[in-house]
Each structure stands twice: as C-alpha cells, then as structure tokens.
Coordinates of C-alpha atoms and ligand atoms in Angstrom, one line a residue:
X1 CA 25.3 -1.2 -9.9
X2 CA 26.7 -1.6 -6.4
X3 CA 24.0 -2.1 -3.5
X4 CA 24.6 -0.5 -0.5
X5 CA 24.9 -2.4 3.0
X6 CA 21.9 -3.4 4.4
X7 CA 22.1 -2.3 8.4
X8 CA 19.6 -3.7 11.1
X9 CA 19.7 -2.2 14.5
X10 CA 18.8 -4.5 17.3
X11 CA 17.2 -3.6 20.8
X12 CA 18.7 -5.2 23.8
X13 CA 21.4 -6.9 21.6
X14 CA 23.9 -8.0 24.6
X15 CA 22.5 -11.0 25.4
X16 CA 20.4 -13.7 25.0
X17 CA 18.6 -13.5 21.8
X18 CA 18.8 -10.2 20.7
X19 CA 22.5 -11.0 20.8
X20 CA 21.9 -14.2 18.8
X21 CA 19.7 -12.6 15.7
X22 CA 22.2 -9.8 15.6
X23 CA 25.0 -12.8 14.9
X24 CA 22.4 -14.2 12.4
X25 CA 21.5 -11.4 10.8
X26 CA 25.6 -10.4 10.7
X27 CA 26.5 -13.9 9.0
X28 CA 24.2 -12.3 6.4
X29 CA 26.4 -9.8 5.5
X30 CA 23.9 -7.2 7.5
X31 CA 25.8 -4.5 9.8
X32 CA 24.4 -4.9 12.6
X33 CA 23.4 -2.2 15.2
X34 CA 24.0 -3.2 18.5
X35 CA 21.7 -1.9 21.1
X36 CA 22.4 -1.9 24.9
X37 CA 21.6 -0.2 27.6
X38 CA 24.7 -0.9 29.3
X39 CA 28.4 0.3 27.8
X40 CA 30.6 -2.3 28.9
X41 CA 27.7 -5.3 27.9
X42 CA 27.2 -3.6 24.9
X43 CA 30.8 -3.1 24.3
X44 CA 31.9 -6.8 25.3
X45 CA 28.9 -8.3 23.0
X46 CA 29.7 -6.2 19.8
X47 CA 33.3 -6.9 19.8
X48 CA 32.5 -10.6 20.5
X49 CA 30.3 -10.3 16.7
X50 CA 33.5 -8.4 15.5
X51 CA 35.8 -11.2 16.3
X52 CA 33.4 -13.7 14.5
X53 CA 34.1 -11.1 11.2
X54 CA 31.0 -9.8 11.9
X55 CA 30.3 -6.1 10.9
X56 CA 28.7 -4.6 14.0
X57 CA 28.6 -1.2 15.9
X58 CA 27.6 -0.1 19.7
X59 CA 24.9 1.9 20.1
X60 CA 23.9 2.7 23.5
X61 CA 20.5 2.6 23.6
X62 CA 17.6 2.7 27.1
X63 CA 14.3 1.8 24.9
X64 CA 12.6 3.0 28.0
X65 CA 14.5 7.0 28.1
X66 CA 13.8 9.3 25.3
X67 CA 16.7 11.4 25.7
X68 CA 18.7 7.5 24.8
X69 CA 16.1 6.7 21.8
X70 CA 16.5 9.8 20.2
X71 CA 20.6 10.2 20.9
X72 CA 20.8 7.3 19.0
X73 CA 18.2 8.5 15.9
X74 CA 20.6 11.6 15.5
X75 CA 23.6 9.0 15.7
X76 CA 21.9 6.5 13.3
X77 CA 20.9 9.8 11.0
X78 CA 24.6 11.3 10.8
X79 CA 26.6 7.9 10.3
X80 CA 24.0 6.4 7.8
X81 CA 20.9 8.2 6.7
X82 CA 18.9 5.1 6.7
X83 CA 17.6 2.1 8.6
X84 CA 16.5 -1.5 6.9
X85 CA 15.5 -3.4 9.9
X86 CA 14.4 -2.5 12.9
X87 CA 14.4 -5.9 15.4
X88 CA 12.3 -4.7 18.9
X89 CA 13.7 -7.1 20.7
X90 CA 14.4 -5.3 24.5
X91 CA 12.0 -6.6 26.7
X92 CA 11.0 -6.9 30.5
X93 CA 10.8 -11.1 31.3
X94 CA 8.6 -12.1 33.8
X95 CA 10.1 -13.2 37.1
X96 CA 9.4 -16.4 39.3
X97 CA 8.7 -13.6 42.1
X98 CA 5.9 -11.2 40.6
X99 CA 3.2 -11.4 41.9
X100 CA 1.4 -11.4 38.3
X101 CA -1.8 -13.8 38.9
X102 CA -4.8 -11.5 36.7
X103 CA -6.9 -11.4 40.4
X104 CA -3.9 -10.1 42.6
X105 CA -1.7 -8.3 40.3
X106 CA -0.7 -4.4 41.2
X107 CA -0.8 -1.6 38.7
X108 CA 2.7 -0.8 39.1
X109 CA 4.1 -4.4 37.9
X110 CA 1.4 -3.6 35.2
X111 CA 3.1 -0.1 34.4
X112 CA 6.6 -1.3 34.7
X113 CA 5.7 -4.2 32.2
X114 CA 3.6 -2.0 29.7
X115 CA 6.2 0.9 29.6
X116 CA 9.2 -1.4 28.5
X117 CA 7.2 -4.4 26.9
X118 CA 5.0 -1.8 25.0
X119 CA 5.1 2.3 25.3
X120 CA 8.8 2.0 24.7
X121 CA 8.8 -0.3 21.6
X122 CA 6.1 2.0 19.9
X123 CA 8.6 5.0 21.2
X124 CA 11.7 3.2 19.4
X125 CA 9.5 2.4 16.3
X126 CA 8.1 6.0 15.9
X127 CA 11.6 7.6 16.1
X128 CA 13.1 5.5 13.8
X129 CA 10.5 5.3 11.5
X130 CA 12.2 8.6 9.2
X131 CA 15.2 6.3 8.8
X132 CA 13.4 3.4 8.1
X133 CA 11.4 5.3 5.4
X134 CA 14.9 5.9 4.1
X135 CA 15.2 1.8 3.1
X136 CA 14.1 0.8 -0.1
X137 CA 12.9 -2.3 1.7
X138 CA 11.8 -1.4 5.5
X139 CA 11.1 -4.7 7.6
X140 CA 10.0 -4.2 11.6
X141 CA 10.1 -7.3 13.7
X142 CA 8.5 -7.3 16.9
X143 CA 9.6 -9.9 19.4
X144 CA 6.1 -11.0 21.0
X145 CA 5.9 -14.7 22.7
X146 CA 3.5 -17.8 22.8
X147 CA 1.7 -15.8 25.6
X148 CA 1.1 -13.1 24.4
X149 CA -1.0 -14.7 22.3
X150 CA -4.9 -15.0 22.9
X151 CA -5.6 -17.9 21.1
X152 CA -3.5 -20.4 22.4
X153 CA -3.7 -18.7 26.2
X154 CA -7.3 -19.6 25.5
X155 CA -6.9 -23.0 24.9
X156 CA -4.8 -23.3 28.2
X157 CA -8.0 -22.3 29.5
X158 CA -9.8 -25.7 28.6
X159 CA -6.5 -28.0 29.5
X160 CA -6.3 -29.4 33.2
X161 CA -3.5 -28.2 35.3
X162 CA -1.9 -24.9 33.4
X163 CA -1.7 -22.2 35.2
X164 CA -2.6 -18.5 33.7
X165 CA 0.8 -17.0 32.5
X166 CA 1.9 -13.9 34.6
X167 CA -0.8 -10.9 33.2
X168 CA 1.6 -8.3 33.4
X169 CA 3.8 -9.7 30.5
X170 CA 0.9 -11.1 28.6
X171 CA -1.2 -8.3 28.1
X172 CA 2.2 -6.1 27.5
X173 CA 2.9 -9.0 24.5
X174 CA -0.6 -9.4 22.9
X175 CA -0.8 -5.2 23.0
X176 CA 2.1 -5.4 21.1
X177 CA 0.9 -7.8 18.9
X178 CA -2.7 -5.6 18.0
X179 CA 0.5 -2.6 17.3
X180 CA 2.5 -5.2 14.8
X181 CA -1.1 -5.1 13.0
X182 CA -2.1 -1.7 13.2
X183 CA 1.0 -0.7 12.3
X184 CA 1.3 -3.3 8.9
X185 CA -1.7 -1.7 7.5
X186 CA -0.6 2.3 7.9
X187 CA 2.6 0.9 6.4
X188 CA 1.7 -1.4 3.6
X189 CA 1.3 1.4 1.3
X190 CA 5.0 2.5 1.6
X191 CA 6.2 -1.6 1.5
X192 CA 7.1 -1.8 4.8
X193 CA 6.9 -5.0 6.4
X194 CA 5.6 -5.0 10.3
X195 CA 5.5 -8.6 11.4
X196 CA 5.4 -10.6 15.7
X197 CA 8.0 -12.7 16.2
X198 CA 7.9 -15.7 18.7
X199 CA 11.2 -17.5 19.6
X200 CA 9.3 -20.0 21.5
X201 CA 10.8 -21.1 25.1
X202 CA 14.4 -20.7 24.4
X203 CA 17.7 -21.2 26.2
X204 CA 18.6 -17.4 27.9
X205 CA 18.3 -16.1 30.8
X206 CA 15.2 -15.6 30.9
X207 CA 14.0 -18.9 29.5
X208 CA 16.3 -21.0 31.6
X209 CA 18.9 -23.8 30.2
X210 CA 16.0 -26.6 30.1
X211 CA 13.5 -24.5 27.8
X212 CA 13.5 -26.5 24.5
X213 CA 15.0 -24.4 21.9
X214 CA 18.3 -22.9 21.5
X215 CA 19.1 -19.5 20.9
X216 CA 19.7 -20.8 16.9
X217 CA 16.5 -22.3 16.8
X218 CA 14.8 -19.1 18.7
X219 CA 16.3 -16.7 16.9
X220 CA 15.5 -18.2 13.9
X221 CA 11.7 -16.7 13.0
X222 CA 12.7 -13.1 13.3
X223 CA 16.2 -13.4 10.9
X224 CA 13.6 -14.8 8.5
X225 CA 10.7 -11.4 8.8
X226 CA 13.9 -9.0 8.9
X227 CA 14.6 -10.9 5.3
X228 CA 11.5 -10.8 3.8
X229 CA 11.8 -10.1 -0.1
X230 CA 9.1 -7.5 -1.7
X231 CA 6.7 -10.9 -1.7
X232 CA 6.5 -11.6 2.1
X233 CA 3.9 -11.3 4.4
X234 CA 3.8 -8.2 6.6
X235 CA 1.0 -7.9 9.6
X236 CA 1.4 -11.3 10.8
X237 CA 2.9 -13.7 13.6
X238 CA 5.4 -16.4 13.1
X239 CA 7.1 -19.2 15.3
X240 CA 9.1 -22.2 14.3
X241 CA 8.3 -25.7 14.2
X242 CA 10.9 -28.8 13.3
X243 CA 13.1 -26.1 12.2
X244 CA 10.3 -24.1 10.0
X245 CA 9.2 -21.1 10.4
X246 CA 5.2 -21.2 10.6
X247 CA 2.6 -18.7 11.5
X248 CA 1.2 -18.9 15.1
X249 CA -2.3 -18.0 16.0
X250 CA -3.0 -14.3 17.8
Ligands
NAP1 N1 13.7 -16.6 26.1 C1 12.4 -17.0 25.8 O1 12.0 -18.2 26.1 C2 11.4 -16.1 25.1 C3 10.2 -16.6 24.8 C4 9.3 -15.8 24.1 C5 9.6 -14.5 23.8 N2 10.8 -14.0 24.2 C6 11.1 -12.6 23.8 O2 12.4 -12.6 23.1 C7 13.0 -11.3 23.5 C8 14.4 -11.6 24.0 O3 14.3 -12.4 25.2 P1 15.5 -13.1 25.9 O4 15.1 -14.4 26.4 O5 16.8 -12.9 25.1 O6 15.6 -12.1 27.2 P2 16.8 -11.8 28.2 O7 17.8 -12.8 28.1 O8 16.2 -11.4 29.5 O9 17.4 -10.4 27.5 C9 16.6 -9.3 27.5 C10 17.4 -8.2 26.8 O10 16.6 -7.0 26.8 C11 17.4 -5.9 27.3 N3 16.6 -4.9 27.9 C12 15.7 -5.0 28.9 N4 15.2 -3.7 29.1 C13 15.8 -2.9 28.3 C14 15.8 -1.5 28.1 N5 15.0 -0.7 28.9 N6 16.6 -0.9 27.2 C15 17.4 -1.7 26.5 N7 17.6 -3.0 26.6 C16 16.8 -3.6 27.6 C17 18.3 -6.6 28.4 O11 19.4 -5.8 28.7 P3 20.3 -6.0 30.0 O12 21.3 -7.0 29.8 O13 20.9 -4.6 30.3 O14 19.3 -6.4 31.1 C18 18.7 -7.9 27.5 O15 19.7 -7.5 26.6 C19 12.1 -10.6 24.4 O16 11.3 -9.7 23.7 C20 11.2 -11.7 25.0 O17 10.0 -11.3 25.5 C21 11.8 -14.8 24.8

C-alpha cells in the first residue's frame, strides 16, 4: 500500500533552529514547511534545504498576524489537505537590553513577549488544528526552554550568584508549557501527541557561538517528539543529555 508523505510545517524556519529541525526532519524524508516571516530569508533558507535534496516549500507565515496564520491554513488546505507535524518554533528571545528583572519590568515588554512567545503559538495551533486532525498520526512540538521551566528556576533560587532569568520570556515559556499539557489531554483521545521541547543553550543567534550545544545537538529533542510512534509520550517535556533525549522537570 503506498503511504503518503509525511509533511511538518515549521514556524520561524530561516534560521537558527527552526532552520536546523526542518533539515532534520527533511533528512527524514519529511516535506518540510518552511515558515518565515520574511520572503527573501524564507526564500534563501528553503532553497538552501533544496540544494541539500531536501523536500521543502516557503510558506510565508507572521505567527503574530492572523490575516498571515490563516493565508497559510487555506494554502496548507488546498495544496495538501493535511498536516502531521506542527513544530512552534517562532519565538521572541530575550535581549541583553530588556529591562526584564520581575521587580522593574513594564507591561509592554510583558505584552510583546506573551503575544509572540504565547497568544500567537495557541493562534498557530488552533488554526491548524483541522489539518492536523487530517494526520493519521498528529504530533505538536512546542519549543519551550530550560527557563521556562519552574522547577529548575526554583532551584536557581537556592544557588549563590544566579541571577533571575528575564520574566518576560520566562513566564511567556512556562505559560506555554501549562498549554503543551492542557492541550495533550483534550487531544489524547484523537492520538495526537502535544509535547515541550527544550534545545538547551544552543549556538544561534540568540544563544550566542559559546552556548554549549550546536544547532544538531539542540535541535535534536524536538526531531525526536515530531517522530513519535503511536507508543510515545504526549503531554510532557524533553531536553537532551550526552546526546539522549531525557525528560526535563516543569
Ligand atoms: N538558542 C537557544 O539557546 C534556545 C534555548 C532555549 C530555547 N530556545 C527556543 O528555541 C526556539 C528557536 O530559538 P533560536 O535560538 O533558533 O532563535 P533565533 O535564532 O532568534 O530565531 C528565532 C526565529 O523565530 C522567528 N520569529 C520571531 N518572531 C516571529 C514571528 N512573529 N513570525 C514568524 N517568525 C518569527 C525569527 O524570524 P526572523 O529571522 O524574521 O527574525 C527566527 O526565524 C525558540 O522558541 C527559543 O525560545 C532557544
């Protein structure tokens, strides 16, 4: 019986990781979805996948504008019909310059962070959420982070000399984290999987050539949840260590 092509759209695919799970995901034999808010990024990174015989199509896609999310549901919907994975990957990193300390920060860095880091990732998952139910084997990976989790931004508390992360993108991460798990349980009846990625400190531009992991090695936690067979987990959070891919503590 042939099997038809399994197709993963990725948010904020142009660069930095995003760019690097699409390539994963692509070596797979996945299409691939590339999502970018800017054409000539967008453009540039997809035909860089095609040149690595990597089966991969632009989509230009603003996760923040809902005139952009739902353009590219109708595109999605007349090319294809379906969706397997869905990687939210698009995010707003914190800067050196916010002024994000949890006793002086301002509610618009707080808005900004929440509408991109959150509103727009449950706005992107709703809308495609038709197509997705179109998969025989849905999987929604949410790109969260080591700070956006409570636990271990807890046990900063009780180390000397770590400073509180910026709030703005913290709270934005573990709110999307509390969606990942809200969302797996409406889901699990209909087998699909909702699961929080964290890359860990990796090498893009936001995380700087010295952060520890490459983009392989970040990348790597998230290819694995957009794979998960009918077994895997779903409404959990998973990092890597040594190469493995382990869960990590909300
Ligand atoms: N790098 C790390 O150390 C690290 C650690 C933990 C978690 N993460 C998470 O991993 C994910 C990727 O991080 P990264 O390091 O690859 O970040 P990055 O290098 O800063 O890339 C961010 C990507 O998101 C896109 N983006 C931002 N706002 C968007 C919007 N409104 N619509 C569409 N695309 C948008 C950017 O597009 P433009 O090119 O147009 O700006 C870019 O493609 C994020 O969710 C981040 O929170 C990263």
């Amino acid at each position: 019986m042939e099997t038809r092509k399994k197709i993963a759209l990725i948010t904020g695919a142009n660069r930095g990781l995003g760019f690097e799970i699409a390539r994963q995901l692509g070596k797979k034999q996945i299409k691939v979805l590339i999502g970018a808010r800017n054409v000539t990024a967008g453009e540039a990174a997809t035909n860089r996948l095609i040149a690595e015989g990597i089966d991969a199509i632009f989509f230009l896609l603003d996760i923040t504008q809902a005139d952009s999310i739902s353009n590219t549901v109708k595109l999605v919907t007349e090319k294809f019909g379906y969706l397997d994975i869905l990687v939210n990957n698009a995010a707003c990193l914190p800067k050196a310059t916010d002024a994000g300390s949890p006793s002086q920060v301002g509610k618009q860095l707080l808005l900004d962070f929440l509408e991109t880091n959150l509103l727009a990732q449950i706005s992107v998952t709703q809308s495609f959420l038709p197509l997705i139910r179109q998969s025989t084997a849905g999987r929604i990976v949410n790109m969260s982070s080591t700070i956006g989790s409570v636990t271990i931004s807890g046990e900063h508390l009780h180390q000397n000399g770590t400073k509180p992360p910026r709030i703005p993108y913290a709270v934005s991460k573990a709110a999307f984290n509390m969606f990942t798990v809200l969302l797996a349980k409406e889901l699990r009846s209909e087998g699909i999987k909702v699961n929080s990625a964290d890359p860990g400190l990796t090498q893009t531009d936001a995380g700087g050539p010295n952060a520890p992991y490459t983009v392989e090695q970040g990348a790597r936690p998230a290819v694995w949840l957009s794979c998960l067979d009918d077994n895997g987990p779903t409404g959990c959070f998973f990092t890597h260590v040594d190469n493995h891919v382990v869960n990590n503590p909300w």
